[in-house]
Coordinates of C-alpha atoms in Angstrom, one line a residue:
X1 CA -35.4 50.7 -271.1
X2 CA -36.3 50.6 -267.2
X3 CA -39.7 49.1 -266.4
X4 CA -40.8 52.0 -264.6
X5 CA -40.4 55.8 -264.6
X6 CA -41.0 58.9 -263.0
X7 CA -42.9 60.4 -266.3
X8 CA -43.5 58.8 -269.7
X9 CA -43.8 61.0 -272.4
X10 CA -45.5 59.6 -275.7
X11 CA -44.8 61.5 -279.0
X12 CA -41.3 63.4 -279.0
X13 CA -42.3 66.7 -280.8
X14 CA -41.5 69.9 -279.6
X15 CA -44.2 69.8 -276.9
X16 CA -42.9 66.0 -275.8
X17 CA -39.2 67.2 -276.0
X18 CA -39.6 70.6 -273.5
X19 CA -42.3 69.1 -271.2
X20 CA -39.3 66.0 -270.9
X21 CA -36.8 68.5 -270.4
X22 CA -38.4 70.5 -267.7
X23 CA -39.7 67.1 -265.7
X24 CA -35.5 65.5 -266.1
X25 CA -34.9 69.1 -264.4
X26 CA -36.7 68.3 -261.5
X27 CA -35.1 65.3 -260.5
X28 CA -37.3 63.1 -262.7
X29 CA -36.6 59.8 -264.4
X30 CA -38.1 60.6 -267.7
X31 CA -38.4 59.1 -270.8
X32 CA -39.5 59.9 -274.4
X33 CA -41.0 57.1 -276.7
X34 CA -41.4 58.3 -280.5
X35 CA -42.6 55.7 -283.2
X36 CA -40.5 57.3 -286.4
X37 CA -37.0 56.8 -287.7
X38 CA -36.8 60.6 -286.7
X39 CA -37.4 62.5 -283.4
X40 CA -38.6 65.7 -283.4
X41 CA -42.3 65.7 -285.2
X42 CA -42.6 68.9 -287.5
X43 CA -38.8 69.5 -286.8
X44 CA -38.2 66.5 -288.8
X45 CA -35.7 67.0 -291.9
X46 CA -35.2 65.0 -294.4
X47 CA -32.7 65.0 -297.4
X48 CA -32.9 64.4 -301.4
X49 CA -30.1 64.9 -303.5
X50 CA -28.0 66.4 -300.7
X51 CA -30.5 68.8 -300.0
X52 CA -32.0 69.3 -296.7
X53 CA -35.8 69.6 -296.6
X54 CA -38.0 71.0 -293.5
X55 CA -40.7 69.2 -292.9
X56 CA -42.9 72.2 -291.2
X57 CA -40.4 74.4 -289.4
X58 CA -39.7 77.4 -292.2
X59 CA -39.0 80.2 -290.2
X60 CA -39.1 81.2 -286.5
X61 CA -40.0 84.3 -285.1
X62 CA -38.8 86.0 -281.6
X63 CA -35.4 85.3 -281.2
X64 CA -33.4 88.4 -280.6
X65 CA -31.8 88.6 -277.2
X66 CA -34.8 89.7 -274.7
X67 CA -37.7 88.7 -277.0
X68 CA -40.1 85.9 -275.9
X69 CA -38.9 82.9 -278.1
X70 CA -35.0 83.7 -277.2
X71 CA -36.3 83.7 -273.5
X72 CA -37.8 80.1 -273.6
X73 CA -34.4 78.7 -275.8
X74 CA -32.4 80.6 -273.4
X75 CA -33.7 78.0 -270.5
X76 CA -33.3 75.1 -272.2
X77 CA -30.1 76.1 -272.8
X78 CA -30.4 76.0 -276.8
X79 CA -29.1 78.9 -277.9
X80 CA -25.5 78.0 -278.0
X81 CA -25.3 75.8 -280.8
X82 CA -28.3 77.0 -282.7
X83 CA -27.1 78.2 -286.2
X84 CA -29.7 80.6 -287.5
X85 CA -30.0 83.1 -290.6
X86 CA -31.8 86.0 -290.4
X87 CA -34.1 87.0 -293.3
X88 CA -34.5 90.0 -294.4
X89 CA -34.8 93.0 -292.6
X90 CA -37.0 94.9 -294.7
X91 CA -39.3 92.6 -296.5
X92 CA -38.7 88.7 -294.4
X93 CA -42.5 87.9 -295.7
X94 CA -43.5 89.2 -299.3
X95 CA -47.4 89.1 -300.3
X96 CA -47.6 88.9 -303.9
X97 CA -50.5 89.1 -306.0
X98 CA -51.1 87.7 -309.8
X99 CA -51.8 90.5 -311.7
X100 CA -49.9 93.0 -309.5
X101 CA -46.7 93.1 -310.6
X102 CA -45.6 94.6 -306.9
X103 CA -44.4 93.1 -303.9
X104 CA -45.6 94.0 -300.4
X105 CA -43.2 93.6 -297.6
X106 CA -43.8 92.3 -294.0
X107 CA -40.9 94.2 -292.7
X108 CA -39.2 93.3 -289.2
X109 CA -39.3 96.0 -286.5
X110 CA -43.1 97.5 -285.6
X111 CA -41.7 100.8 -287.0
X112 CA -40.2 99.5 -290.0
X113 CA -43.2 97.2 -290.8
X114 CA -45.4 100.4 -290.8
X115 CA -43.0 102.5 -292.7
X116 CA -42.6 99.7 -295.5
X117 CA -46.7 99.5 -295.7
X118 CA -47.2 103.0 -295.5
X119 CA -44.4 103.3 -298.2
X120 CA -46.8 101.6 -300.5
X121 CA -50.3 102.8 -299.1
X122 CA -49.5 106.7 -298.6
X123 CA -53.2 107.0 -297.6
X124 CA -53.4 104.7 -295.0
X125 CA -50.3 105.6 -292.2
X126 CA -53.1 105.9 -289.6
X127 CA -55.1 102.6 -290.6
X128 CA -51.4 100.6 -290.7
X129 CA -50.5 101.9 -287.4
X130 CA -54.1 101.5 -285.8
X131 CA -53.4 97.9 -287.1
X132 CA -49.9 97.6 -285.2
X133 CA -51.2 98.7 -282.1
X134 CA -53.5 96.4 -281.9
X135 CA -51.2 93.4 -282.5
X136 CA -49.2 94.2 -279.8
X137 CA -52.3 94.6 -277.3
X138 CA -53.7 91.6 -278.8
X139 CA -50.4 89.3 -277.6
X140 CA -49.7 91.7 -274.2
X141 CA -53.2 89.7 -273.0
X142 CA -51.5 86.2 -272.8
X143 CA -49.2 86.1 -269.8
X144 CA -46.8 83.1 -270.6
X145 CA -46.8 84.9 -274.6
X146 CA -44.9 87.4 -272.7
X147 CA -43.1 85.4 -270.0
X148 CA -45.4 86.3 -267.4
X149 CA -47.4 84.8 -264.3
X150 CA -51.6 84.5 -265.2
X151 CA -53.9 82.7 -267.1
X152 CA -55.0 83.6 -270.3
X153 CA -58.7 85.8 -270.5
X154 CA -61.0 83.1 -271.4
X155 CA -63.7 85.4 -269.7
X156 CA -62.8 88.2 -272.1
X157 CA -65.0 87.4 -274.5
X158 CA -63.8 90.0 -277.4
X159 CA -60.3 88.9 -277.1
X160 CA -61.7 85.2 -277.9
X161 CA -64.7 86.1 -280.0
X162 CA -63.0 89.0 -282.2
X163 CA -62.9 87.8 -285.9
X164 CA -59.6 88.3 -287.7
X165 CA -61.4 89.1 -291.1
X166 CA -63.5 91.4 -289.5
X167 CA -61.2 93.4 -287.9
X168 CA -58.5 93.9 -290.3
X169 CA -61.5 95.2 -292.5
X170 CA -62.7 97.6 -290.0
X171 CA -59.4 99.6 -289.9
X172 CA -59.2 100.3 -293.6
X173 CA -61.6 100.3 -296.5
X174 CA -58.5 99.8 -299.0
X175 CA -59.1 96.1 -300.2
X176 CA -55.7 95.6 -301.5
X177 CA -54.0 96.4 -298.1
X178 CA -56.8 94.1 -296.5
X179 CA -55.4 91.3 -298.2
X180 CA -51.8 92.3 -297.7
X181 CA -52.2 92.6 -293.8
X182 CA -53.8 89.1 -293.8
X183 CA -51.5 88.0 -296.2
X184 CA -49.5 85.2 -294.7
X185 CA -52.3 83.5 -293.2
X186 CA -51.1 80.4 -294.7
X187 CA -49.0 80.1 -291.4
X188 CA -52.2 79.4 -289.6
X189 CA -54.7 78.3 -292.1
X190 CA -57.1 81.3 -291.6
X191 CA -61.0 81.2 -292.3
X192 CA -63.2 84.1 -293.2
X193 CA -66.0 82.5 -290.6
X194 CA -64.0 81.2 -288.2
X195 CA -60.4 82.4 -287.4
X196 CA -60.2 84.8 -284.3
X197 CA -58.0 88.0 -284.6
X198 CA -55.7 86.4 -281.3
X199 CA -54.8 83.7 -283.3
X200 CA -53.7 86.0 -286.2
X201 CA -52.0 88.6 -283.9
X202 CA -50.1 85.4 -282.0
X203 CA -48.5 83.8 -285.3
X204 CA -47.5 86.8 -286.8
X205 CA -46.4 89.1 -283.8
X206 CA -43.1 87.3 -283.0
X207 CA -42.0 87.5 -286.8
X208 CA -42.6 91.0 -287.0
X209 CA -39.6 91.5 -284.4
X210 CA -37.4 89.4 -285.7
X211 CA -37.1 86.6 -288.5
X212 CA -34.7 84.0 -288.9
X213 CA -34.3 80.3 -290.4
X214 CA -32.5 77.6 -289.2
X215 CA -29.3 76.7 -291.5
X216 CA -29.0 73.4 -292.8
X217 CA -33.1 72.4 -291.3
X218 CA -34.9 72.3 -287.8
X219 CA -33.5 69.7 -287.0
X220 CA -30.7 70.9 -284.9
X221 CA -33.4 72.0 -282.7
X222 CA -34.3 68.7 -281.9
X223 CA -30.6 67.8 -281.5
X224 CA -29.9 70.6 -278.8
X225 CA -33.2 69.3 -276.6
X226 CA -32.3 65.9 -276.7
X227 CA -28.9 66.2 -275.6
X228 CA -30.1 68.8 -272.8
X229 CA -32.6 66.6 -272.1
X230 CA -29.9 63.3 -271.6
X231 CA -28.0 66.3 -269.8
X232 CA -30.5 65.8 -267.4
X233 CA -30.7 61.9 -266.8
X234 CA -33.9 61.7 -269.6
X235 CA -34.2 59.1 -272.2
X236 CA -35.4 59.1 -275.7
X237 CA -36.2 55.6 -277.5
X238 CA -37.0 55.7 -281.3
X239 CA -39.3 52.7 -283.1
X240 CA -41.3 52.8 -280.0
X241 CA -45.0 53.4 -281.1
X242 CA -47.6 53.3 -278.4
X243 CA -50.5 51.2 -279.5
X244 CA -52.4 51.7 -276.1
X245 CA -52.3 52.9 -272.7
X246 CA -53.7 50.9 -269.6
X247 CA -55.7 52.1 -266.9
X248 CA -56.3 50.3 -263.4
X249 CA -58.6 52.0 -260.9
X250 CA -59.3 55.5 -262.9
X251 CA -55.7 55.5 -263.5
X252 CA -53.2 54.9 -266.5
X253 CA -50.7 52.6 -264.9
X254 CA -48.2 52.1 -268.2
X255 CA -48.1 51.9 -271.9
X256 CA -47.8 49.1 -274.2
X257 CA -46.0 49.4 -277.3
X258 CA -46.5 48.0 -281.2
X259 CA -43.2 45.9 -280.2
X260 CA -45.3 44.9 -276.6
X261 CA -43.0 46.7 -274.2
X262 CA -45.1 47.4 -271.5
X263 CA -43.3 50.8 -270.1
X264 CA -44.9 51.8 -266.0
X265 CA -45.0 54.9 -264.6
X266 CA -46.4 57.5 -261.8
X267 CA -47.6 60.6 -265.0
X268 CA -48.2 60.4 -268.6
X269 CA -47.9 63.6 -270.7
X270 CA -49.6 62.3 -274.4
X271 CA -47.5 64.7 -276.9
X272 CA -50.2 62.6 -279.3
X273 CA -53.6 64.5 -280.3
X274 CA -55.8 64.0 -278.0
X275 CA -58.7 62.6 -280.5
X276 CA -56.4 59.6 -280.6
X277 CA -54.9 60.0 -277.4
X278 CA -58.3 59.2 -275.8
X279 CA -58.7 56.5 -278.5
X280 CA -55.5 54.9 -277.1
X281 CA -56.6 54.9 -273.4
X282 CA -59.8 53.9 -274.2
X283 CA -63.3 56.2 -274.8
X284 CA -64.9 54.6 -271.8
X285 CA -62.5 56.4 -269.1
X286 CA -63.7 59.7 -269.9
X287 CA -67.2 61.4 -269.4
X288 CA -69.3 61.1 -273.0
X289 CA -69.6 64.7 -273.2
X290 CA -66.0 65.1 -272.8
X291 CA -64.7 62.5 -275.0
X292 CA -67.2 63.5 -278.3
X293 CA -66.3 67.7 -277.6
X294 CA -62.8 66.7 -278.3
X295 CA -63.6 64.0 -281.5
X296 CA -66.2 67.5 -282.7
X297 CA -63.7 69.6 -283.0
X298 CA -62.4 70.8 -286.3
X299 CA -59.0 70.4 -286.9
X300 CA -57.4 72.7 -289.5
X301 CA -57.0 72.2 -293.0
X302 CA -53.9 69.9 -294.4
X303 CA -51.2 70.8 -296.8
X304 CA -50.0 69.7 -300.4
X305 CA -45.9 70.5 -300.6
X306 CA -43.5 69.9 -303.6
X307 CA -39.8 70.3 -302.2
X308 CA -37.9 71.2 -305.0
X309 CA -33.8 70.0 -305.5
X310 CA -32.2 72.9 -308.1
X311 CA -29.3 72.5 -309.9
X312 CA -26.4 74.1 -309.0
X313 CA -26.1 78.0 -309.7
X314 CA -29.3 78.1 -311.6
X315 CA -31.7 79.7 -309.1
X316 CA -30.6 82.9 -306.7
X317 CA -31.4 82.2 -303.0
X318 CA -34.4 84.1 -301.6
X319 CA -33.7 85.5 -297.9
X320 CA -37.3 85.7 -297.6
X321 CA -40.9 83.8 -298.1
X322 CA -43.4 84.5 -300.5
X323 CA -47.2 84.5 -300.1
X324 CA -48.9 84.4 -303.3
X325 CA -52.3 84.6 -304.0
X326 CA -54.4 84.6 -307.2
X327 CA -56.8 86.8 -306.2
X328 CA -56.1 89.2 -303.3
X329 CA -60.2 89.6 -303.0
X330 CA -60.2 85.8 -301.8
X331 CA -57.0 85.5 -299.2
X332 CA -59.0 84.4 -296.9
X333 CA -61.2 81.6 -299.0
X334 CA -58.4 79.9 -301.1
X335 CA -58.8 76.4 -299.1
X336 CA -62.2 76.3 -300.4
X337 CA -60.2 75.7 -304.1
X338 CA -62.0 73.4 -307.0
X339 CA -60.0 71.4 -308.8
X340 CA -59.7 73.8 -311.6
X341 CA -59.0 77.1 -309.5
X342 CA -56.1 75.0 -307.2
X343 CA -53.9 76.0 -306.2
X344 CA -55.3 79.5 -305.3
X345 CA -52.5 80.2 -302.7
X346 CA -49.2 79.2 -301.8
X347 CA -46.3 80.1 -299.8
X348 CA -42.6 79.4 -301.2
X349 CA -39.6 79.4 -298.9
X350 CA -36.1 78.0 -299.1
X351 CA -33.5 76.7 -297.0
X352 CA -30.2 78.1 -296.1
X353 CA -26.6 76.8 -295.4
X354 CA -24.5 77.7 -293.0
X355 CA -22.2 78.7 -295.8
X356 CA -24.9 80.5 -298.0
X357 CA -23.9 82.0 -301.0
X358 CA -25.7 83.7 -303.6
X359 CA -27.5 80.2 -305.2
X360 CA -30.2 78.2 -303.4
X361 CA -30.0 74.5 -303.2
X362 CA -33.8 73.8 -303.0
X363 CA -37.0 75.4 -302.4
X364 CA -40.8 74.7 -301.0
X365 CA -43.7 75.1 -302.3
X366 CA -47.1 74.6 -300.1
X367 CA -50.6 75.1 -300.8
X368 CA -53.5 73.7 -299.0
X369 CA -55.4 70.2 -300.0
X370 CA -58.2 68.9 -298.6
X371 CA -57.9 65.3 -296.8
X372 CA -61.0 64.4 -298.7
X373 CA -58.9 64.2 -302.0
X374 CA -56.5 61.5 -300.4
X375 CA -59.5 59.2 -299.6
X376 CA -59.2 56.6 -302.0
X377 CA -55.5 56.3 -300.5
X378 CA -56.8 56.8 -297.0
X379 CA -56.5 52.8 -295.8
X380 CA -52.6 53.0 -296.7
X381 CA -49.4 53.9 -294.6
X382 CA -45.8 55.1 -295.0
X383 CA -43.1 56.3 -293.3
X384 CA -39.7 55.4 -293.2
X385 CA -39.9 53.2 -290.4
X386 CA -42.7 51.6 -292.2
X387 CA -42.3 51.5 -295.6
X388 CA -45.1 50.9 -297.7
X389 CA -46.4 52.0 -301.2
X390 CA -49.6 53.7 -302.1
X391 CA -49.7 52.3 -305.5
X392 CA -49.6 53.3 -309.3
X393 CA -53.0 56.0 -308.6
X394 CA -51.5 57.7 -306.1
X395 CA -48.3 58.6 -308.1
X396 CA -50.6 59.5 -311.2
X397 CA -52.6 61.8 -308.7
X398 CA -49.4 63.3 -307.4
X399 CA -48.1 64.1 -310.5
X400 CA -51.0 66.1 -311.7
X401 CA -51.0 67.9 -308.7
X402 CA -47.3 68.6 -309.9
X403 CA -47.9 69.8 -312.9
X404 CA -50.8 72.3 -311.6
X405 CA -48.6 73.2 -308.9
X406 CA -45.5 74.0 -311.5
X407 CA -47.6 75.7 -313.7
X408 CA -49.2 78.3 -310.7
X409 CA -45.2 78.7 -309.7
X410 CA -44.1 79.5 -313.5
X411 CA -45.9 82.2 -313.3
X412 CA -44.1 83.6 -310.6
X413 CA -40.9 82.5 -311.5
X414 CA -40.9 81.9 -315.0
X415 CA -37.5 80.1 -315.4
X416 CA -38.3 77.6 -312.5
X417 CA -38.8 73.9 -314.1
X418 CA -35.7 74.4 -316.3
X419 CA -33.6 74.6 -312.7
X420 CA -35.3 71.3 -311.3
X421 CA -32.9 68.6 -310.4
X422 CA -35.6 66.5 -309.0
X423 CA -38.8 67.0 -307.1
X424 CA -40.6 65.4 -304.1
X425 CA -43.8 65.3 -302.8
X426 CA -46.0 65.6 -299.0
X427 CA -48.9 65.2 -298.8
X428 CA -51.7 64.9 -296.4
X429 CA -51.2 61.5 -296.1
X430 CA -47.6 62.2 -296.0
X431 CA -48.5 64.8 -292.7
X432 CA -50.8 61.8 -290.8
X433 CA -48.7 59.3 -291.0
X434 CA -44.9 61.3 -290.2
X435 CA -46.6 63.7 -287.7
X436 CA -49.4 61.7 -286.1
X437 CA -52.0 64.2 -286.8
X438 CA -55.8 64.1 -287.6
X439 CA -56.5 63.6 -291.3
X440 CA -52.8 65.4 -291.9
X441 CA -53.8 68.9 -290.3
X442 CA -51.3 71.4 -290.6
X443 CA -52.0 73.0 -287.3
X444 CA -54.0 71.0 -285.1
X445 CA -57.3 72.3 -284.1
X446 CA -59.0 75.3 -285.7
X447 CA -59.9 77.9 -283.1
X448 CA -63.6 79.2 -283.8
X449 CA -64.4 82.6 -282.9
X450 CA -68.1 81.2 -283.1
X451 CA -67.5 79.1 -280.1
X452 CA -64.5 79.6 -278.3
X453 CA -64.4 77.4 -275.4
X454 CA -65.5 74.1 -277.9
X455 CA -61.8 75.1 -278.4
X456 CA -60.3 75.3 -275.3
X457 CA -58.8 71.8 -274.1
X458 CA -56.9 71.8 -270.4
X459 CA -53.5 69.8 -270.1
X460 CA -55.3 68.1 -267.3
X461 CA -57.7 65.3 -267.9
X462 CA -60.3 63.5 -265.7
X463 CA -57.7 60.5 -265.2
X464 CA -55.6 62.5 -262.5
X465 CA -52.2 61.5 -264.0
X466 CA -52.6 61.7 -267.5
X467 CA -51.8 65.4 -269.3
X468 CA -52.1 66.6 -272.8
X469 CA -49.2 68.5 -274.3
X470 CA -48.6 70.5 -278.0
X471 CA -50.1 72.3 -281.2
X472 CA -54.0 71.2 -280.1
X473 CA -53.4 72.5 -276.6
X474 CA -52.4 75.8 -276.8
X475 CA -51.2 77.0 -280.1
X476 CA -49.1 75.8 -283.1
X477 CA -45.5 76.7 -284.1
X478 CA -42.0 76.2 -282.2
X479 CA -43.3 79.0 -279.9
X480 CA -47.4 78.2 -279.4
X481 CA -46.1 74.5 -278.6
X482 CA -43.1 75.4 -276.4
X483 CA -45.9 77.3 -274.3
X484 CA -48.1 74.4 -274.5
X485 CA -45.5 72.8 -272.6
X486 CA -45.2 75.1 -269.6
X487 CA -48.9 75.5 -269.3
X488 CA -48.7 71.4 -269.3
X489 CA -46.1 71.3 -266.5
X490 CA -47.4 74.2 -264.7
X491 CA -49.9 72.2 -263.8
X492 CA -48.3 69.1 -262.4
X493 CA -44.9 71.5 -261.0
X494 CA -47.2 74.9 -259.9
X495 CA -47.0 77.8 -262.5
X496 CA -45.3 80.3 -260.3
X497 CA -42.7 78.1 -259.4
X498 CA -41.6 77.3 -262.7
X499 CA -42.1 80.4 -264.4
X500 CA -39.2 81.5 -261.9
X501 CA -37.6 78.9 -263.1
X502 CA -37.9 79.8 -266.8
X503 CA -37.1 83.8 -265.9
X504 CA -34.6 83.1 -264.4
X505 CA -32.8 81.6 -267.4
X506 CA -30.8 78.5 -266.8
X507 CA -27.3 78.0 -265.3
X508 CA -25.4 78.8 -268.8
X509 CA -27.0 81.7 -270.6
X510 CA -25.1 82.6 -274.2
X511 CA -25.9 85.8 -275.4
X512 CA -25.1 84.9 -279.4
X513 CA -26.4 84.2 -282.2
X514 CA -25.0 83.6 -285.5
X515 CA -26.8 85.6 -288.0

């Protein structure tokens, strides 16, 4: 490690890993310092029983040639190398409901997703298409959604202040399709009272023209950037946590890690939260008002997972996700479980091979939990670069929340427990401590409807060399935090000259994709 760089990048998750990438481009010494065993953040695999687990990249959305994800992978030169499988044409997300023995597609293609809905809800063709329409005028508003030059509408207030609940209910009366339409909320933890309609259009837009999962786990994702990124003279070290960063004359001047390297340089992007990212550098640098708008914020909900090993040829493999939800009158209320009603919703999905055949190695399960529930455990930490145990409680609670779990999924699939070959557990302990995130939030901050700007928090800080990146800056997801890191370098590079860039693909372009 040299003792002084261009740019140091703290946290390599998706956001760290692109905002390096672009900075190497330019001619900068770069490098990335992660404190796992693992790069990557929520592209993190890991593997039981020869199974390979995801540990929060499922699915990804927008990757046929032209669309805005393939666009973004096309300049960091990832495409070539990327094994993907896409899910299923006609049904890639299915909303299930207990009760109702049907299954209602989310179908890829805007025309085939409103000919699958209205296949199942004759009445409603216009209230399905009304819908559509305005998904894709929703996501046309955000410029760098779309590849293009601008800044997003913060002074259009209904595009910030629209609820999502609200408006899905205003097209259509029919409370069964109301519940199907905001079915997969899961994928962004949506609230009733609090969850704009942009946030739903954004996450589900991309996945509605085209759906595909990475074979054999995420992780090749993080693989492809890395090696771009050394490509381009950056460096990556692992085992490198940042306790704090130091700041001489209104400026940080280096880092000091738990090992106490002390790593200089000219700009810090923090790929850390920025809660503790301004705990790190110190509350006192920043204006009060600043500093407590950004510890106010909500962050979204956290997540309880069981990643299930099968045994061989027992259980078929499922080219698509499921949705379930007890009650389709409550899709948007099942975080506010008790203990007797969890879980009330859950999404199952399953990873693929590069070789798939017809049986599925393993499967995940995830439902939301509440950080409060972990409190008693809350003083303890784990990974595998720090290995620790909880203790004898915590592997009681976990197992109840098993059982619970199992018994919601037998219902579903009736013949599942008797294919288990063994079954692991996340948790939202599990979340904080691999992924660095407040109390284990699966998305980072909640958006609010109520209060939009509270929200709203710029790459740029008050200390004129340090810049935020990822989920809490922009939006969640492989595609919300590879935008996260444009709108991040944008501002230290100039917007229109690297949106060029980006347009403009990079020097090797690859057309294919293995589907």
């Amino acid at each position: 490690m040299k003792e002084h760089y261009d740019v140091v990048i703290v946290g390599s998750g998706m956001g760290g890993l692109v905002s390096a990438i672009i900075m190497a481009r330019e001619g900068k010494s770069v490098c990335v310092l992660e404190k796992n065993n693992q790069y990557g953040g929520n592209l993190q695999t890991f593997v039981r029983d020869r199974a390979i687990f995801d540990t929060g990249v499922h699915y990804l959305g927008g990757l046929e040639k032209g669309q805005n994800l393939y666009r973004y992978f096309e300049y960091l030169d990832i495409l070539d190398g990327l094994t993907l499988t896409r899910l299923d044409e006609d049904g890639f997300d299915l909303i299930t409901f207990d009760g109702d023995e049907k299954e209602y597609p989310h179908a890829q293609g805007y025309k085939n997703f409103e000919d699958k809905l209205v296949k199942e809800f004759p009445e409603e063709k216009e209230a399905i298409s009304t819908y559509c329409k305005k998904l894709q005028e929703t996501c046309s508003r955000f410029p760098l959604y779309n590849l293009r030059l601008g800044k997003p509408y913060h002074e259009d207030t209904e595009l910030f202040t629209l609820p999502a609940k609200k408006y899905i209910d205003s097209v259509t009366e029919n409370e069964k399709l109301r519940a199907v339409l905001a079915g997969s909320n899961l994928l962004y933890a949506g609230e009733e009272g609090k969850t704009p309609f942009y946030v739903h259009a954004l996450s589900i837009n991309s996945y509605i023209q085209s759906s595909y999962r990475c074979a054999d786990g995420g992780s090749q994702i993080t693989k492809l950037l890395i090696k771009r990124l050394k490509e381009s003279g950056g460096e990556t070290y692992k085992h490198s946590e940042v306790t704090r960063f130091n700041v001489e004359n209104k400026q940080i001047v280096s880092v000091t890690t738990k090992n106490g390297s002390v790593i200089k340089g000219d700009l810090f992007i923090s790929n850390i939260e920025p809660k503790l990212t301004i705990k790190m550098v110190g509350q006192e640098h920043f204006r009060k008002s600043y500093a407590n708008r950004i510890q106010s914020i909500d962050s979204t909900i956290s997540a309880f997972s069981i990643h299930i090993v099968l045994k061989p040829k027992t259980f078929k493999y499922l080219n698509h996700n499921y949705y379930h939800f007890k009650d389709y009158e409550s899709v948007w209320n099942s975080h506010r479980y008790t203990q007797e009603s969890w879980p009330e919703a859950y999404m199952v999905s399953m990873g693929t091979r590069k070789n798939q055949d017809e049986w599925a190695d393993q499967l995940t399960a995830i439902t939301y939990m509440r950080y409060e529930e972990l409190e008693p455990w809350s003083g303890t930490f784990n990974t595998v670069a720090q290995k620790n145990s909880r203790g004898e409680t915590y592997e009681e609670f976990k197992q109840t929340k098993i059982d619970a779990f199992l018994n919601a999924l037998e219902q579903k699939f009736p013949n599942i427990r008797e294919s288990i070959q063994s079954i692991h557990t996340s948790t939202p302990l599990s979340y904080r401590d691999y992924i660095g995130c407040n109390e284990g939030s699966m998305y980072g901050y909640a958006k609010d409807f109520n209060n939009p700007l509270k929200t709203f928090i710029s790459p740029k800080t008050k200390i004129k060399n340090l810049f935020f990146t990822g989920q809490s800056i922009n939006m969640h997801g492989i595609l919300g935090v590879t935008i996260s890191s444009v709108v991040t370098c944008s501002e230290i590079l100039g917007s229109e000259y690297l949106l060029e860039k980006i347009t403009k693909g990079h020097t090797k372009t690859n057309e294919k994709i293995d589907a």
